[in-house]
Phi, psi and omega in degrees: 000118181259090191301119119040326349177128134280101189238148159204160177112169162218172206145185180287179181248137192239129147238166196222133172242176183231202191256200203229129044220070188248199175203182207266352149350298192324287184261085178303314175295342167281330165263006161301291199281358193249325198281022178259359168211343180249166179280128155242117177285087130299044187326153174268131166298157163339090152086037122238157192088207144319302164339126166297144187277301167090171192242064174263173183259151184285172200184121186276322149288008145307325188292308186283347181259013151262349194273292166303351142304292173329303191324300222294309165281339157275026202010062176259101154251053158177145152241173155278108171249133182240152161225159170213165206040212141020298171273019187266312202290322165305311227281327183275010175255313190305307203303326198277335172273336194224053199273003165267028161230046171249117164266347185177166232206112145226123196265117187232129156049045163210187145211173196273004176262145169273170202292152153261189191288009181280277153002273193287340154262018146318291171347290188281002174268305169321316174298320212246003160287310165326280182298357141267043195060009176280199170230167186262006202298323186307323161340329221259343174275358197281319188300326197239144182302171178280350179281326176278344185278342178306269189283333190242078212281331197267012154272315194296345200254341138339278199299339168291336176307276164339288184291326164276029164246025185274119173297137174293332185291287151350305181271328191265323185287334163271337188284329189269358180278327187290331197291336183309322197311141181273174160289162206242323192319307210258356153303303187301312179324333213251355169301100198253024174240172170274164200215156195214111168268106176259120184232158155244163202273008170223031185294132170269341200257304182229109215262159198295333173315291178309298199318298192304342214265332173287316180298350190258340174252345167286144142330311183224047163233176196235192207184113195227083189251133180269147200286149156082020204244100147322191193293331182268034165357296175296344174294289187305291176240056197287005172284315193284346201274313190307315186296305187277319157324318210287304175333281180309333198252339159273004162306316209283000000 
């Protein structure tokens, strides 16, 4: 599986994965604001973006054994990897498969708990509402907090851009790889990098509550929750979201 890629910068290497049903689109501001001292790696997960889908089943660790390829083709063999949502979920399936090829961890507006059966059959109403021709657009207040569905009308009208332009074969395959996911707790215990928790404070989707219960099982992690910020944190507010990576990654 060949991901895709958006890179800039030169540096130690930052890869970013991005949430769902998004694409490495997402974080632009982040390869603005970051690429002055880091390499930043945006990949498309699998079958958004650029990306090809592949006839593999779904699977997130499938997602994380493209992510270490990648490393593999950019002969990197370690990185600083974040995820956020979705990439949060890749990012804690690379640690549990692949954890030398980690220097640092930032888990953003995700968590270490698996679906419960409500959940994954949401998942799967969604998947199979998708592959008839619905869209995810209903989606899109639940992603953003109320000060941006308030105040910030142009991250909202993004952020609907970024989600229709999300392919359906692609969204019922990550919806149904996500429902799939094991529990993270005892991945994060087993974390021997230093690791960076970001949630925002109007997150609705994986709420400040989750954010702590990860920061509370790394060995070596903080917990940075941003004020006025919903699940798409790096969106919303990406000047505060760039300052606190940056803060963490001269820590390394």
């Amino acid at each position: 599986m060949k991901l895709h890629t958006r890179t800039t910068g030169t540096g130690p290497p930052l890869v970013l994965l991005h949430g769902f049903p998004l694409s490495s689109a997402m974080w632009l501001a982040q390869r603005e604001g970051l690429s002055g001292d880091h390499q930043v790696i945006t990949p498309d997960l699998r079958g958004f973006g650029g990306s090809r889908l592949g006839d593999d089943e779904p699977s997130i660790d499938a997602m994380a054994d493209d992510v270490a390829e990648l490393l593999d083709t950019l002969s990197l063999d370690k990185a600083v990897v974040g995820g956020l949502s979705m990439g949060g979920y890749v990012t804690m399936a690379l640690a549990r498969r692949h954890p030398s090829r980690l220097s640092g961890v930032i888990l953003a507006d995700t968590k270490a708990s698996p679906d419960t059966p409500e959940a994954a059959a949401n998942r799967e109403a969604v998947a199979r509402r998708v592959l008839d021709g619905g869209d995810l657009l209903d989606s899109v207040p639940n992603l953003l907090g109320a000060t941006s569905l308030e105040r910030r009308g142009m991250v909202v009208g993004r952020v609907r851009g970024l989600v229709g332009a999300a392919p359906a074969q692609a969204s019922a395959w990550a919806q149904r790889a996500m429902a799939a996911r094991p529990d993270s707790f005892d991945t994060l215990r087993a974390l021997s990098v230093p690791a960076l928790v970001i949630v925002g404070d109007e997150d609705k989707v994986t709420p400040v509550a989750d954010a702590e219960a990860m920061a509370k099982a790394l060995p070596d992690g903080r917990l940075v929750v941003i004020g006025r910020a919903g699940h798409l944190s790096a969106i919303e507010t990406p000047e505060t979201f760039n300052r606190t990576v940056s803060a963490f990654l001269k820590e390394l």
